[in-house]
């Protein structure tokens, strides 16, 4: 059985949940709060004391981008991690954006509001204002996905903290292509909802 250490509100953990759900794999969520991350048992899994951590038998892997790369190579090689050198390079670029600009901008603004994180607010705003137009422009011209003509781990890694950007005070109506792209991902069969980002049917029920 696959075990995923994370939390319900973690966008990074949710990246892995999306991949597991769309792959049709069974897994067990191991709720891991900030206190649990400091335990000796958890630090044996991840000395960085961060989530998510993926455990499959004796195999342990940390970092959401690394976990997505592993799942793609194991279960959807080529399809999810690139069919050509050009696609593979572009996918790696988006994994880097997710870990850097998207996290240090929209994700940190969300963490400040929801979890009272102490951040450099002005810097996070500047980073968000730099990456949002880049993603919006990239999705122009009828492009449905970030790389190629299908969902890849580029979409899975970049989407959660952009979908959750309203939690940090970012109005996605100002970024309609990003808004529609995150809704497109949430509409995929089997998509697992999280607080702040629901599958369309669940969102409709919540407002009924």
PDB file of C-alpha atoms in Angstrom:
ATOM      1  CA  UNK A   1       0.000   0.000   0.000  1.00  0.00           C
ATOM      2  CA  UNK A   2       1.196   3.484  -0.880  1.00  0.00           C
ATOM      3  CA  UNK A   3       1.316   5.866   2.081  1.00  0.00           C
ATOM      4  CA  UNK A   4       1.327   9.612   1.585  1.00  0.00           C
ATOM      5  CA  UNK A   5       2.394  11.822   4.465  1.00  0.00           C
ATOM      6  CA  UNK A   6       0.831  15.238   4.103  1.00  0.00           C
ATOM      7  CA  UNK A   7      -1.994  17.489   5.204  1.00  0.00           C
ATOM      8  CA  UNK A   8      -5.415  18.262   3.759  1.00  0.00           C
ATOM      9  CA  UNK A   9      -4.512  21.915   3.172  1.00  0.00           C
ATOM     10  CA  UNK A  10      -1.122  21.345   1.558  1.00  0.00           C
ATOM     11  CA  UNK A  11      -1.049  22.145  -2.135  1.00  0.00           C
ATOM     12  CA  UNK A  12       2.212  20.245  -2.478  1.00  0.00           C
ATOM     13  CA  UNK A  13       0.685  17.112  -0.977  1.00  0.00           C
ATOM     14  CA  UNK A  14      -2.359  17.589  -3.189  1.00  0.00           C
ATOM     15  CA  UNK A  15      -0.210  17.462  -6.307  1.00  0.00           C
ATOM     16  CA  UNK A  16       0.610  13.881  -5.397  1.00  0.00           C
ATOM     17  CA  UNK A  17      -3.017  13.063  -4.583  1.00  0.00           C
ATOM     18  CA  UNK A  18      -4.069  14.302  -8.015  1.00  0.00           C
ATOM     19  CA  UNK A  19      -1.498  12.086  -9.716  1.00  0.00           C
ATOM     20  CA  UNK A  20      -2.405   9.028  -7.647  1.00  0.00           C
ATOM     21  CA  UNK A  21      -6.129   9.537  -8.237  1.00  0.00           C
ATOM     22  CA  UNK A  22      -5.799  10.079 -11.992  1.00  0.00           C
ATOM     23  CA  UNK A  23      -3.565   7.011 -12.207  1.00  0.00           C
ATOM     24  CA  UNK A  24      -6.217   4.964 -10.403  1.00  0.00           C
ATOM     25  CA  UNK A  25      -3.800   3.966  -7.639  1.00  0.00           C
ATOM     26  CA  UNK A  26      -4.864   3.202  -4.083  1.00  0.00           C
ATOM     27  CA  UNK A  27      -3.106   5.034  -1.276  1.00  0.00           C
ATOM     28  CA  UNK A  28      -3.472   5.793   2.393  1.00  0.00           C
ATOM     29  CA  UNK A  29      -3.217   9.373   3.626  1.00  0.00           C
ATOM     30  CA  UNK A  30      -1.025   9.762   6.688  1.00  0.00           C
ATOM     31  CA  UNK A  31      -2.059  13.104   8.243  1.00  0.00           C
ATOM     32  CA  UNK A  32       1.162  14.813   9.267  1.00  0.00           C
ATOM     33  CA  UNK A  33       0.956  18.128  11.082  1.00  0.00           C
ATOM     34  CA  UNK A  34       3.803  20.483  11.987  1.00  0.00           C
ATOM     35  CA  UNK A  35       4.422  18.772  15.330  1.00  0.00           C
ATOM     36  CA  UNK A  36       4.543  15.316  13.753  1.00  0.00           C
ATOM     37  CA  UNK A  37       7.155  16.519  11.267  1.00  0.00           C
ATOM     38  CA  UNK A  38       9.566  17.117  14.118  1.00  0.00           C
ATOM     39  CA  UNK A  39       9.307  13.554  15.404  1.00  0.00           C
ATOM     40  CA  UNK A  40      12.230  11.186  15.116  1.00  0.00           C
ATOM     41  CA  UNK A  41      10.117   8.753  13.106  1.00  0.00           C
ATOM     42  CA  UNK A  42       9.187  11.337  10.502  1.00  0.00           C
ATOM     43  CA  UNK A  43      12.684  12.779  10.271  1.00  0.00           C
ATOM     44  CA  UNK A  44      13.900   9.267   9.494  1.00  0.00           C
ATOM     45  CA  UNK A  45      11.686   9.478   6.398  1.00  0.00           C
ATOM     46  CA  UNK A  46      12.535  13.075   5.579  1.00  0.00           C
ATOM     47  CA  UNK A  47      15.368  14.840   7.400  1.00  0.00           C
ATOM     48  CA  UNK A  48      14.070  18.099   5.920  1.00  0.00           C
ATOM     49  CA  UNK A  49      10.913  17.693   8.067  1.00  0.00           C
ATOM     50  CA  UNK A  50       8.705  18.668   5.112  1.00  0.00           C
ATOM     51  CA  UNK A  51       5.662  17.196   3.406  1.00  0.00           C
ATOM     52  CA  UNK A  52       4.780  15.406   1.254  1.00  0.00           C
ATOM     53  CA  UNK A  53       6.611  12.130   1.718  1.00  0.00           C
ATOM     54  CA  UNK A  54       5.747   9.149  -0.476  1.00  0.00           C
ATOM     55  CA  UNK A  55       6.262   5.645   0.913  1.00  0.00           C
ATOM     56  CA  UNK A  56       5.799   2.514  -1.205  1.00  0.00           C
ATOM     57  CA  UNK A  57       7.128  -0.538   0.571  1.00  0.00           C
ATOM     58  CA  UNK A  58      10.774   0.185   1.300  1.00  0.00           C
ATOM     59  CA  UNK A  59      10.896   3.022  -1.213  1.00  0.00           C
ATOM     60  CA  UNK A  60      10.717   6.527   0.290  1.00  0.00           C
ATOM     61  CA  UNK A  61      10.701   9.735  -1.721  1.00  0.00           C
ATOM     62  CA  UNK A  62      10.318  13.347  -0.623  1.00  0.00           C
ATOM     63  CA  UNK A  63       9.503  16.537  -2.561  1.00  0.00           C
ATOM     64  CA  UNK A  64       6.333  16.796  -4.606  1.00  0.00           C
ATOM     65  CA  UNK A  65       8.129  17.479  -7.900  1.00  0.00           C
ATOM     66  CA  UNK A  66      10.360  14.418  -7.443  1.00  0.00           C
ATOM     67  CA  UNK A  67       7.366  12.258  -6.537  1.00  0.00           C
ATOM     68  CA  UNK A  68       5.484  13.368  -9.659  1.00  0.00           C
ATOM     69  CA  UNK A  69       8.521  12.607 -11.824  1.00  0.00           C
ATOM     70  CA  UNK A  70       8.718   9.139 -10.295  1.00  0.00           C
ATOM     71  CA  UNK A  71       5.007   8.412 -10.764  1.00  0.00           C
ATOM     72  CA  UNK A  72       5.111   9.591 -14.372  1.00  0.00           C
ATOM     73  CA  UNK A  73       8.181   7.487 -15.205  1.00  0.00           C
ATOM     74  CA  UNK A  74       6.728   4.433 -13.521  1.00  0.00           C
ATOM     75  CA  UNK A  75       3.103   4.582 -14.656  1.00  0.00           C
ATOM     76  CA  UNK A  76       2.786   6.982 -17.636  1.00  0.00           C
ATOM     77  CA  UNK A  77       6.233   7.207 -19.240  1.00  0.00           C
ATOM     78  CA  UNK A  78       6.292   9.575 -22.170  1.00  0.00           C
ATOM     79  CA  UNK A  79       2.659  10.524 -21.750  1.00  0.00           C
ATOM     80  CA  UNK A  80       3.091  12.439 -18.495  1.00  0.00           C
ATOM     81  CA  UNK A  81       6.819  13.265 -18.540  1.00  0.00           C
ATOM     82  CA  UNK A  82       7.363  14.109 -22.195  1.00  0.00           C
ATOM     83  CA  UNK A  83       7.473  12.325 -25.536  1.00  0.00           C
ATOM     84  CA  UNK A  84      10.308  14.360 -27.000  1.00  0.00           C
ATOM     85  CA  UNK A  85      13.388  16.115 -25.622  1.00  0.00           C
ATOM     86  CA  UNK A  86      11.576  19.403 -26.185  1.00  0.00           C
ATOM     87  CA  UNK A  87       8.555  18.297 -24.158  1.00  0.00           C
ATOM     88  CA  UNK A  88      10.725  16.892 -21.387  1.00  0.00           C
ATOM     89  CA  UNK A  89      12.648  20.157 -21.157  1.00  0.00           C
ATOM     90  CA  UNK A  90       9.434  22.203 -21.061  1.00  0.00           C
ATOM     91  CA  UNK A  91       7.974  19.965 -18.343  1.00  0.00           C
ATOM     92  CA  UNK A  92      11.105  20.394 -16.236  1.00  0.00           C
ATOM     93  CA  UNK A  93      10.797  24.151 -16.680  1.00  0.00           C
ATOM     94  CA  UNK A  94       7.284  24.081 -15.184  1.00  0.00           C
ATOM     95  CA  UNK A  95       8.406  21.856 -12.317  1.00  0.00           C
ATOM     96  CA  UNK A  96      11.010  24.509 -11.577  1.00  0.00           C
ATOM     97  CA  UNK A  97       8.434  27.323 -11.772  1.00  0.00           C
ATOM     98  CA  UNK A  98       6.194  25.411  -9.359  1.00  0.00           C
ATOM     99  CA  UNK A  99       8.970  25.026  -6.796  1.00  0.00           C
ATOM    100  CA  UNK A 100      10.184  28.598  -7.170  1.00  0.00           C
ATOM    101  CA  UNK A 101       7.961  31.405  -8.468  1.00  0.00           C
ATOM    102  CA  UNK A 102       4.565  29.778  -7.871  1.00  0.00           C
ATOM    103  CA  UNK A 103       5.509  28.724  -4.356  1.00  0.00           C
ATOM    104  CA  UNK A 104       7.318  31.933  -3.440  1.00  0.00           C
ATOM    105  CA  UNK A 105       4.480  34.069  -4.794  1.00  0.00           C
ATOM    106  CA  UNK A 106       0.891  32.764  -4.711  1.00  0.00           C
ATOM    107  CA  UNK A 107       1.565  29.903  -2.276  1.00  0.00           C
ATOM    108  CA  UNK A 108       3.276  32.104   0.310  1.00  0.00           C
ATOM    109  CA  UNK A 109       0.534  34.740   0.101  1.00  0.00           C
ATOM    110  CA  UNK A 110      -1.982  31.967   0.838  1.00  0.00           C
ATOM    111  CA  UNK A 111       0.102  30.650   3.729  1.00  0.00           C
ATOM    112  CA  UNK A 112       0.313  34.136   5.200  1.00  0.00           C
ATOM    113  CA  UNK A 113      -3.470  34.529   5.215  1.00  0.00           C
ATOM    114  CA  UNK A 114      -4.525  31.019   6.152  1.00  0.00           C
ATOM    115  CA  UNK A 115      -1.730  29.871   8.434  1.00  0.00           C
ATOM    116  CA  UNK A 116      -0.296  33.151   9.725  1.00  0.00           C
ATOM    117  CA  UNK A 117       3.107  32.469   8.219  1.00  0.00           C
ATOM    118  CA  UNK A 118       5.604  35.277   8.607  1.00  0.00           C
ATOM    119  CA  UNK A 119       6.733  36.109   5.064  1.00  0.00           C
ATOM    120  CA  UNK A 120       8.207  38.988   3.112  1.00  0.00           C
ATOM    121  CA  UNK A 121       4.803  40.096   1.846  1.00  0.00           C
ATOM    122  CA  UNK A 122       6.041  42.675  -0.647  1.00  0.00           C
ATOM    123  CA  UNK A 123       8.482  40.235  -2.197  1.00  0.00           C
ATOM    124  CA  UNK A 124       5.773  37.552  -2.489  1.00  0.00           C
ATOM    125  CA  UNK A 125       3.520  40.057  -4.251  1.00  0.00           C
ATOM    126  CA  UNK A 126       6.301  40.945  -6.690  1.00  0.00           C
ATOM    127  CA  UNK A 127       6.975  37.267  -7.430  1.00  0.00           C
ATOM    128  CA  UNK A 128       3.254  36.564  -7.938  1.00  0.00           C
ATOM    129  CA  UNK A 129       2.933  39.546 -10.270  1.00  0.00           C
ATOM    130  CA  UNK A 130       5.874  38.198 -12.268  1.00  0.00           C
ATOM    131  CA  UNK A 131       4.671  34.608 -12.709  1.00  0.00           C
ATOM    132  CA  UNK A 132       0.927  35.094 -13.191  1.00  0.00           C
ATOM    133  CA  UNK A 133       1.239  36.968 -16.520  1.00  0.00           C
ATOM    134  CA  UNK A 134       3.704  34.349 -17.746  1.00  0.00           C
ATOM    135  CA  UNK A 135       1.262  31.490 -17.097  1.00  0.00           C
ATOM    136  CA  UNK A 136      -1.679  33.481 -18.469  1.00  0.00           C
ATOM    137  CA  UNK A 137       0.159  34.303 -21.689  1.00  0.00           C
ATOM    138  CA  UNK A 138       1.365  30.731 -22.091  1.00  0.00           C
ATOM    139  CA  UNK A 139      -2.224  29.469 -21.978  1.00  0.00           C
ATOM    140  CA  UNK A 140      -3.303  31.910 -24.695  1.00  0.00           C
ATOM    141  CA  UNK A 141      -4.229  30.874 -28.194  1.00  0.00           C
ATOM    142  CA  UNK A 142      -6.484  27.977 -27.294  1.00  0.00           C
ATOM    143  CA  UNK A 143      -3.828  26.046 -25.410  1.00  0.00           C
ATOM    144  CA  UNK A 144      -5.559  23.661 -22.965  1.00  0.00           C
ATOM    145  CA  UNK A 145      -2.445  22.307 -21.246  1.00  0.00           C
ATOM    146  CA  UNK A 146       0.967  23.655 -20.347  1.00  0.00           C
ATOM    147  CA  UNK A 147       2.949  21.205 -22.494  1.00  0.00           C
ATOM    148  CA  UNK A 148       1.721  19.375 -25.564  1.00  0.00           C
ATOM    149  CA  UNK A 149      -1.841  18.349 -26.270  1.00  0.00           C
ATOM    150  CA  UNK A 150      -2.595  16.541 -23.010  1.00  0.00           C
ATOM    151  CA  UNK A 151      -2.271  16.674 -19.263  1.00  0.00           C
ATOM    152  CA  UNK A 152       1.287  16.156 -18.012  1.00  0.00           C
ATOM    153  CA  UNK A 153       2.991  16.513 -14.668  1.00  0.00           C
ATOM    154  CA  UNK A 154       3.626  20.123 -15.691  1.00  0.00           C
ATOM    155  CA  UNK A 155      -0.100  20.784 -15.172  1.00  0.00           C
ATOM    156  CA  UNK A 156      -0.270  18.714 -11.999  1.00  0.00           C
ATOM    157  CA  UNK A 157       2.664  20.463 -10.360  1.00  0.00           C
ATOM    158  CA  UNK A 158       1.811  24.035 -11.362  1.00  0.00           C
ATOM    159  CA  UNK A 159      -1.944  24.045 -10.814  1.00  0.00           C
ATOM    160  CA  UNK A 160      -2.709  23.600  -7.086  1.00  0.00           C
ATOM    161  CA  UNK A 161      -1.230  26.824  -5.729  1.00  0.00           C
ATOM    162  CA  UNK A 162      -2.613  28.750  -8.706  1.00  0.00           C
ATOM    163  CA  UNK A 163      -6.075  27.276  -8.197  1.00  0.00           C
ATOM    164  CA  UNK A 164      -5.771  28.202  -4.500  1.00  0.00           C
ATOM    165  CA  UNK A 165      -4.471  31.715  -5.234  1.00  0.00           C
ATOM    166  CA  UNK A 166      -7.772  33.339  -4.159  1.00  0.00           C
ATOM    167  CA  UNK A 167      -6.981  32.160  -0.614  1.00  0.00           C
ATOM    168  CA  UNK A 168      -4.037  34.550  -0.787  1.00  0.00           C
ATOM    169  CA  UNK A 169      -6.063  37.476  -2.097  1.00  0.00           C
ATOM    170  CA  UNK A 170      -5.481  36.937  -5.822  1.00  0.00           C
ATOM    171  CA  UNK A 171      -8.635  37.276  -7.932  1.00  0.00           C
ATOM    172  CA  UNK A 172      -8.480  34.668 -10.700  1.00  0.00           C
ATOM    173  CA  UNK A 173     -11.152  36.527 -12.639  1.00  0.00           C
ATOM    174  CA  UNK A 174      -8.255  38.834 -13.565  1.00  0.00           C
ATOM    175  CA  UNK A 175      -6.480  35.762 -14.943  1.00  0.00           C
ATOM    176  CA  UNK A 176      -9.262  33.976 -16.879  1.00  0.00           C
ATOM    177  CA  UNK A 177      -7.036  31.514 -18.732  1.00  0.00           C
ATOM    178  CA  UNK A 178      -5.459  30.340 -15.477  1.00  0.00           C
ATOM    179  CA  UNK A 179      -8.909  30.137 -13.884  1.00  0.00           C
ATOM    180  CA  UNK A 180     -10.313  28.069 -16.756  1.00  0.00           C
ATOM    181  CA  UNK A 181      -7.252  25.795 -16.858  1.00  0.00           C
ATOM    182  CA  UNK A 182      -7.515  24.978 -13.145  1.00  0.00           C
ATOM    183  CA  UNK A 183     -11.231  24.300 -13.604  1.00  0.00           C
ATOM    184  CA  UNK A 184     -10.415  22.012 -16.533  1.00  0.00           C
ATOM    185  CA  UNK A 185      -8.082  20.003 -14.310  1.00  0.00           C
ATOM    186  CA  UNK A 186     -10.689  19.814 -11.539  1.00  0.00           C
ATOM    187  CA  UNK A 187     -13.205  18.477 -14.065  1.00  0.00           C
ATOM    188  CA  UNK A 188     -11.045  15.452 -14.942  1.00  0.00           C
ATOM    189  CA  UNK A 189     -12.659  12.137 -13.933  1.00  0.00           C
ATOM    190  CA  UNK A 190     -11.422  11.058 -10.525  1.00  0.00           C
ATOM    191  CA  UNK A 191     -10.057  14.469  -9.523  1.00  0.00           C
ATOM    192  CA  UNK A 192      -9.743  14.590  -5.707  1.00  0.00           C
ATOM    193  CA  UNK A 193     -11.138  17.779  -4.202  1.00  0.00           C
ATOM    194  CA  UNK A 194      -9.431  19.732  -1.428  1.00  0.00           C
ATOM    195  CA  UNK A 195     -10.521  22.764   0.613  1.00  0.00           C
ATOM    196  CA  UNK A 196     -10.494  25.684  -1.806  1.00  0.00           C
ATOM    197  CA  UNK A 197     -10.374  23.588  -4.978  1.00  0.00           C
ATOM    198  CA  UNK A 198     -13.335  21.343  -5.702  1.00  0.00           C
ATOM    199  CA  UNK A 199     -14.443  19.258  -8.633  1.00  0.00           C
ATOM    200  CA  UNK A 200     -17.220  21.143 -10.483  1.00  0.00           C
ATOM    201  CA  UNK A 201     -20.043  18.877  -9.284  1.00  0.00           C
ATOM    202  CA  UNK A 202     -18.992  19.279  -5.663  1.00  0.00           C
ATOM    203  CA  UNK A 203     -18.621  23.027  -6.088  1.00  0.00           C
ATOM    204  CA  UNK A 204     -22.151  23.228  -7.513  1.00  0.00           C
ATOM    205  CA  UNK A 205     -23.545  21.212  -4.628  1.00  0.00           C
ATOM    206  CA  UNK A 206     -21.810  23.465  -2.092  1.00  0.00           C
ATOM    207  CA  UNK A 207     -23.511  26.557  -3.522  1.00  0.00           C
ATOM    208  CA  UNK A 208     -26.940  24.966  -4.085  1.00  0.00           C
TER     209      UNK A 208
END
